[in-house]
Structures are given as C-alpha cells and as structure tokens.
mmCIF file of C-alpha atoms in Angstrom:
data_model
loop_
_atom_site.group_PDB
_atom_site.id
_atom_site.type_symbol
_atom_site.label_atom_id
_atom_site.label_comp_id
_atom_site.label_asym_id
_atom_site.label_seq_id
_atom_site.Cartn_x
_atom_site.Cartn_y
_atom_site.Cartn_z
ATOM 1 C CA UNK A 1 -52.448 23.943 16.278
ATOM 2 C CA UNK A 2 -50.442 26.060 18.020
ATOM 3 C CA UNK A 3 -47.318 28.086 16.070
ATOM 4 C CA UNK A 4 -44.659 29.171 18.144
ATOM 5 C CA UNK A 5 -41.931 31.518 16.009
ATOM 6 C CA UNK A 6 -39.101 32.702 17.143
ATOM 7 C CA UNK A 7 -37.694 34.884 14.496
ATOM 8 C CA UNK A 8 -35.157 38.157 14.358
ATOM 9 C CA UNK A 9 -38.005 39.951 11.389
ATOM 10 C CA UNK A 10 -40.995 39.561 12.472
ATOM 11 C CA UNK A 11 -42.788 42.259 10.422
ATOM 12 C CA UNK A 12 -41.849 39.396 7.585
ATOM 13 C CA UNK A 13 -45.175 37.637 9.207
ATOM 14 C CA UNK A 14 -47.816 40.679 9.017
ATOM 15 C CA UNK A 15 -49.595 40.005 4.988
ATOM 16 C CA UNK A 16 -48.720 36.357 5.029
ATOM 17 C CA UNK A 17 -50.491 35.948 8.800
ATOM 18 C CA UNK A 18 -53.268 38.630 7.342
ATOM 19 C CA UNK A 19 -54.107 37.129 3.713
ATOM 20 C CA UNK A 20 -56.262 34.899 2.486
ATOM 21 C CA UNK A 21 -56.909 30.747 4.365
ATOM 22 C CA UNK A 22 -54.263 31.462 6.948
ATOM 23 C CA UNK A 23 -55.401 34.957 8.488
ATOM 24 C CA UNK A 24 -59.639 33.027 8.042
ATOM 25 C CA UNK A 25 -57.460 30.139 10.221
ATOM 26 C CA UNK A 26 -56.865 32.565 12.849
ATOM 27 C CA UNK A 27 -59.767 34.253 12.985
ATOM 28 C CA UNK A 28 -61.363 30.948 13.154
ATOM 29 C CA UNK A 29 -59.174 30.016 16.065
ATOM 30 C CA UNK A 30 -58.763 26.373 13.517
ATOM 31 C CA UNK A 31 -54.599 27.844 14.300
ATOM 32 C CA UNK A 32 -52.854 30.746 16.382
ATOM 33 C CA UNK A 33 -49.553 31.925 15.082
ATOM 34 C CA UNK A 34 -47.581 33.168 18.633
ATOM 35 C CA UNK A 35 -44.469 35.573 17.232
ATOM 36 C CA UNK A 36 -41.455 36.020 19.268
ATOM 37 C CA UNK A 37 -38.527 38.135 19.183
ATOM 38 C CA UNK A 38 -35.237 36.842 19.417
ATOM 39 C CA UNK A 39 -33.556 39.197 20.323
ATOM 40 C CA UNK A 40 -36.609 40.879 22.896
ATOM 41 C CA UNK A 41 -33.702 37.672 24.942
ATOM 42 C CA UNK A 42 -31.096 38.540 24.134
ATOM 43 C CA UNK A 43 -29.434 39.435 27.880
ATOM 44 C CA UNK A 44 -26.929 42.588 27.257
ATOM 45 C CA UNK A 45 -28.408 46.035 26.576
ATOM 46 C CA UNK A 46 -27.079 45.900 22.930
ATOM 47 C CA UNK A 47 -29.449 42.808 22.278
ATOM 48 C CA UNK A 48 -26.787 40.618 20.712
ATOM 49 C CA UNK A 49 -28.166 37.812 19.623
ATOM 50 C CA UNK A 50 -24.936 36.017 17.766
ATOM 51 C CA UNK A 51 -21.908 35.675 17.210
ATOM 52 C CA UNK A 52 -18.386 35.211 15.473
ATOM 53 C CA UNK A 53 -17.765 30.735 14.871
ATOM 54 C CA UNK A 54 -15.214 29.934 16.689
ATOM 55 C CA UNK A 55 -12.256 28.519 14.616
ATOM 56 C CA UNK A 56 -13.198 31.352 12.049
ATOM 57 C CA UNK A 57 -15.315 31.622 9.074
ATOM 58 C CA UNK A 58 -17.944 34.252 6.983
ATOM 59 C CA UNK A 59 -21.090 35.561 9.200
ATOM 60 C CA UNK A 60 -22.287 35.715 12.646
ATOM 61 C CA UNK A 61 -23.547 32.607 13.785
ATOM 62 C CA UNK A 62 -26.641 32.608 16.499
ATOM 63 C CA UNK A 63 -25.442 31.899 20.362
ATOM 64 C CA UNK A 64 -27.292 29.636 22.103
ATOM 65 C CA UNK A 65 -28.642 31.195 25.114
ATOM 66 C CA UNK A 66 -31.085 33.641 23.944
ATOM 67 C CA UNK A 67 -32.737 30.383 21.471
ATOM 68 C CA UNK A 68 -32.960 28.205 25.000
ATOM 69 C CA UNK A 69 -33.848 31.679 26.752
ATOM 70 C CA UNK A 70 -36.606 31.731 24.464
ATOM 71 C CA UNK A 71 -37.127 28.032 23.962
ATOM 72 C CA UNK A 72 -37.864 27.878 27.605
ATOM 73 C CA UNK A 73 -40.251 31.405 28.094
ATOM 74 C CA UNK A 74 -42.875 29.385 25.372
ATOM 75 C CA UNK A 75 -42.733 25.338 26.811
ATOM 76 C CA UNK A 76 -42.867 26.333 30.400
ATOM 77 C CA UNK A 77 -42.066 23.073 30.955
ATOM 78 C CA UNK A 78 -43.841 21.257 28.817
ATOM 79 C CA UNK A 79 -43.313 18.979 25.939
ATOM 80 C CA UNK A 80 -43.767 20.749 22.932
ATOM 81 C CA UNK A 81 -41.543 19.528 19.494
ATOM 82 C CA UNK A 82 -39.536 22.004 18.148
ATOM 83 C CA UNK A 83 -38.293 22.653 14.345
ATOM 84 C CA UNK A 84 -34.889 24.503 13.439
ATOM 85 C CA UNK A 85 -34.648 25.269 9.977
ATOM 86 C CA UNK A 86 -31.740 23.702 8.297
ATOM 87 C CA UNK A 87 -30.253 22.831 4.641
ATOM 88 C CA UNK A 88 -29.218 19.452 6.112
ATOM 89 C CA UNK A 89 -32.698 18.166 8.338
ATOM 90 C CA UNK A 90 -34.645 16.235 7.177
ATOM 91 C CA UNK A 91 -36.235 17.075 3.564
ATOM 92 C CA UNK A 92 -40.046 17.792 4.480
ATOM 93 C CA UNK A 93 -41.825 16.072 2.591
ATOM 94 C CA UNK A 94 -45.914 15.416 2.223
ATOM 95 C CA UNK A 95 -46.301 12.770 4.761
ATOM 96 C CA UNK A 96 -44.458 14.228 6.591
ATOM 97 C CA UNK A 97 -46.414 17.970 7.077
ATOM 98 C CA UNK A 98 -49.314 14.957 8.044
ATOM 99 C CA UNK A 99 -48.052 14.214 10.729
ATOM 100 C CA UNK A 100 -46.939 16.743 11.636
ATOM 101 C CA UNK A 101 -50.631 18.909 11.626
ATOM 102 C CA UNK A 102 -51.653 16.571 13.556
ATOM 103 C CA UNK A 103 -49.141 18.047 16.503
ATOM 104 C CA UNK A 104 -51.256 20.458 18.691
ATOM 105 C CA UNK A 105 -48.695 23.002 18.835
ATOM 106 C CA UNK A 106 -44.671 23.450 17.009
ATOM 107 C CA UNK A 107 -41.836 25.265 17.582
ATOM 108 C CA UNK A 108 -40.843 26.620 14.986
ATOM 109 C CA UNK A 109 -36.855 28.699 15.441
ATOM 110 C CA UNK A 110 -35.464 30.414 12.268
ATOM 111 C CA UNK A 111 -31.806 31.300 11.656
ATOM 112 C CA UNK A 112 -30.800 33.787 9.938
ATOM 113 C CA UNK A 113 -27.187 34.634 8.896
ATOM 114 C CA UNK A 114 -24.260 32.564 8.850
ATOM 115 C CA UNK A 115 -26.083 30.099 11.509
ATOM 116 C CA UNK A 116 -27.204 28.420 14.904
ATOM 117 C CA UNK A 117 -24.795 26.963 17.154
ATOM 118 C CA UNK A 118 -25.087 23.341 17.050
ATOM 119 C CA UNK A 119 -25.513 23.047 21.224
ATOM 120 C CA UNK A 120 -29.017 24.381 20.195
ATOM 121 C CA UNK A 121 -30.055 21.001 19.282
ATOM 122 C CA UNK A 122 -28.479 19.387 21.988
ATOM 123 C CA UNK A 123 -30.516 21.299 24.678
ATOM 124 C CA UNK A 124 -33.401 21.808 22.640
ATOM 125 C CA UNK A 125 -34.082 18.564 21.157
ATOM 126 C CA UNK A 126 -35.365 20.472 18.121
ATOM 127 C CA UNK A 127 -35.131 18.339 15.086
ATOM 128 C CA UNK A 128 -34.088 19.808 11.652
ATOM 129 C CA UNK A 129 -35.932 20.312 8.754
ATOM 130 C CA UNK A 130 -35.240 21.274 5.339
ATOM 131 C CA UNK A 131 -37.692 22.028 1.853
ATOM 132 C CA UNK A 132 -35.471 21.807 -0.530
ATOM 133 C CA UNK A 133 -31.586 21.599 -1.376
ATOM 134 C CA UNK A 134 -30.515 24.792 -1.291
ATOM 135 C CA UNK A 135 -29.881 27.760 1.036
ATOM 136 C CA UNK A 136 -32.342 30.727 2.245
ATOM 137 C CA UNK A 137 -31.319 34.001 3.575
ATOM 138 C CA UNK A 138 -32.677 32.568 6.516
ATOM 139 C CA UNK A 139 -35.592 30.166 8.441
ATOM 140 C CA UNK A 140 -38.487 32.255 8.269
ATOM 141 C CA UNK A 141 -39.766 31.934 4.001
ATOM 142 C CA UNK A 142 -39.958 27.832 5.227
ATOM 143 C CA UNK A 143 -41.669 28.810 8.624
ATOM 144 C CA UNK A 144 -44.481 29.783 6.316
ATOM 145 C CA UNK A 145 -43.775 27.013 3.830
ATOM 146 C CA UNK A 146 -44.590 25.031 7.098
ATOM 147 C CA UNK A 147 -47.202 26.717 8.767
ATOM 148 C CA UNK A 148 -49.114 26.814 4.819
ATOM 149 C CA UNK A 149 -48.937 22.651 4.543
ATOM 150 C CA UNK A 150 -49.581 21.727 7.749
ATOM 151 C CA UNK A 151 -52.551 24.340 8.437
ATOM 152 C CA UNK A 152 -54.368 23.090 5.108
ATOM 153 C CA UNK A 153 -54.622 19.865 6.876
ATOM 154 C CA UNK A 154 -56.143 20.696 9.412
ATOM 155 C CA UNK A 155 -60.201 20.408 9.244
ATOM 156 C CA UNK A 156 -62.108 23.118 8.346
ATOM 157 C CA UNK A 157 -59.194 25.219 7.111
ATOM 158 C CA UNK A 158 -59.602 24.279 3.079
ATOM 159 C CA UNK A 159 -63.344 24.689 2.221
ATOM 160 C CA UNK A 160 -63.692 21.744 1.083
ATOM 161 C CA UNK A 161 -62.265 18.486 2.263
ATOM 162 C CA UNK A 162 -62.427 17.044 -1.343
ATOM 163 C CA UNK A 163 -60.079 19.718 -2.636
ATOM 164 C CA UNK A 164 -57.283 17.492 0.326
ATOM 165 C CA UNK A 165 -58.594 14.768 -0.824
ATOM 166 C CA UNK A 166 -57.602 14.680 -4.622
ATOM 167 C CA UNK A 167 -54.198 17.250 -4.742
ATOM 168 C CA UNK A 168 -51.308 16.227 -5.576
ATOM 169 C CA UNK A 169 -48.879 14.101 -2.317
ATOM 170 C CA UNK A 170 -53.222 12.718 -1.096
ATOM 171 C CA UNK A 171 -51.791 8.480 -1.144
ATOM 172 C CA UNK A 172 -49.171 7.288 -2.886
ATOM 173 C CA UNK A 173 -46.948 10.236 -4.471
ATOM 174 C CA UNK A 174 -49.622 10.785 -6.747
ATOM 175 C CA UNK A 175 -49.957 14.090 -8.625
ATOM 176 C CA UNK A 176 -52.771 15.810 -9.566
ATOM 177 C CA UNK A 177 -54.187 15.224 -12.810
ATOM 178 C CA UNK A 178 -53.775 18.596 -15.064
ATOM 179 C CA UNK A 179 -57.371 21.218 -14.573
ATOM 180 C CA UNK A 180 -58.815 22.541 -17.669
ATOM 181 C CA UNK A 181 -62.249 25.390 -17.081
ATOM 182 C CA UNK A 182 -63.994 27.582 -20.347
ATOM 183 C CA UNK A 183 -63.165 28.362 -23.091
ATOM 184 C CA UNK A 184 -63.291 24.924 -24.504
ATOM 185 C CA UNK A 185 -61.579 26.312 -27.422
ATOM 186 C CA UNK A 186 -58.561 28.915 -27.303
ATOM 187 C CA UNK A 187 -55.921 30.080 -29.504
ATOM 188 C CA UNK A 188 -56.920 26.580 -30.916
ATOM 189 C CA UNK A 189 -56.489 24.206 -28.087
ATOM 190 C CA UNK A 190 -59.156 22.114 -27.300
ATOM 191 C CA UNK A 191 -59.846 21.130 -23.635
ATOM 192 C CA UNK A 192 -60.087 16.715 -24.113
ATOM 193 C CA UNK A 193 -63.571 15.601 -24.762
ATOM 194 C CA UNK A 194 -63.282 12.926 -22.043
ATOM 195 C CA UNK A 195 -64.362 16.189 -19.337
ATOM 196 C CA UNK A 196 -67.620 17.899 -21.180
ATOM 197 C CA UNK A 197 -68.840 14.063 -22.148
ATOM 198 C CA UNK A 198 -70.809 13.531 -19.323
ATOM 199 C CA UNK A 199 -69.479 10.434 -18.490
ATOM 200 C CA UNK A 200 -68.686 10.396 -15.058
ATOM 201 C CA UNK A 201 -67.115 7.099 -15.359
ATOM 202 C CA UNK A 202 -64.754 7.860 -18.430
ATOM 203 C CA UNK A 203 -63.670 11.799 -16.497
ATOM 204 C CA UNK A 204 -61.858 9.659 -13.727
ATOM 205 C CA UNK A 205 -60.080 7.340 -15.683
ATOM 206 C CA UNK A 206 -58.916 10.007 -16.709
ATOM 207 C CA UNK A 207 -58.176 11.542 -14.172
ATOM 208 C CA UNK A 208 -56.500 8.705 -12.788
ATOM 209 C CA UNK A 209 -54.251 7.917 -15.914
ATOM 210 C CA UNK A 210 -50.886 8.379 -14.784
ATOM 211 C CA UNK A 211 -49.457 9.745 -17.853
ATOM 212 C CA UNK A 212 -51.803 12.906 -17.803
ATOM 213 C CA UNK A 213 -48.813 13.729 -14.568
#
C-alpha cells in the first residue's frame, strides 16, 4: 500500500513513521508513506494556502488550487482513491478499514484551520472521512489512525495472523475478551480459574462469552 499524505505539517510524521510496527512495515516495503508539503504547491512567493471564507466567519479556509495541484502531481492521470478528513464525513469503522486495506494506493488530505473549500470534494472526487464525533485541530491525527488501522491488516505487518483474527471487531463487532498475565494473584485479585485449568474447550467458551465484553 502506498499512502500519499498532503499536509501543512510534514514534521509531525517523523516519530510516527520511525517507531514500532509502522517502521518495520516501511523498512520491509510492505507499505510506503509519501509526504507532500501543501505549501510546495502554492502559486505565490508567500506560499499562501488559505484565505478568509466568503460570507464571513471565523478562521481561515484551505484554498482549492494548492490541493488540486498537489493531487494532480500525485495521481498523474491515475485513478487513485482520495480521502479528505472531515468531522462531517463517513465514520471510519473496522468494516471500512478492511475495505481500505485492500487498496494499492490512496491519497490522504489533511485539512487544518477552519476547514477547506468545498469545491475540493467535487474536483478531486474525494471521500470525506471522520474518525469520531469530536473536533480535532486538523487531519494529521486521523491520517495516522487511518495508516495504523489499515496497514496492520496487510499481510506481514503484524507478526501473528492470529492477533488479527481474534481481536476486537474482527468479526460481527465481536469485542476481544479480557486479558490476564502473571502473577496469578495480585493484590487479592485472581485470574479466572478457567484460564489456568488447562481445559482448552472451556477456555475457548469463556473467551467467547459476551458477558466479558
């Protein structure tokens, strides 16, 4: 999977891309993350990418031209799915994560400030996507969420396939069972006896009991 990220703050991604499983996925070429500074596509010497909204209002709005230029530069005529993060977008859930993880390439637009010129959606055929019913300072955090949730479903990114298969939301909105580890008794709290019984059939029944979720 190739992730193309259009952002105003490319430095935000340095630690994210150089840590843990994401770094391993990049180093092993299972994913590629390409970051584009939106200001590089501004037309004027001041690198202007935003302007006051027509009709008045607080804050600044991202202009359509720099974003469209960035997308054209990335796509080069190819049909690459494009996502723009927005509070009014479709909610990202595990079902859509599975669908997106099958893509070979995707463009992620990360807005900032008061929002973006609505014409961007029409001109780029972008899908609006939200990660929850709350307001963030911009689209970079949702982009990282998108990369992490989709890339971990790509074969080889997470070490054990069982980790993916048995986790929360892997099927029918199933929530993963509670987890316990050593010691068996800690501050008077005991591990459920069935988990140390050695009876694998009963252990599997316990794990599937919805009362644990």
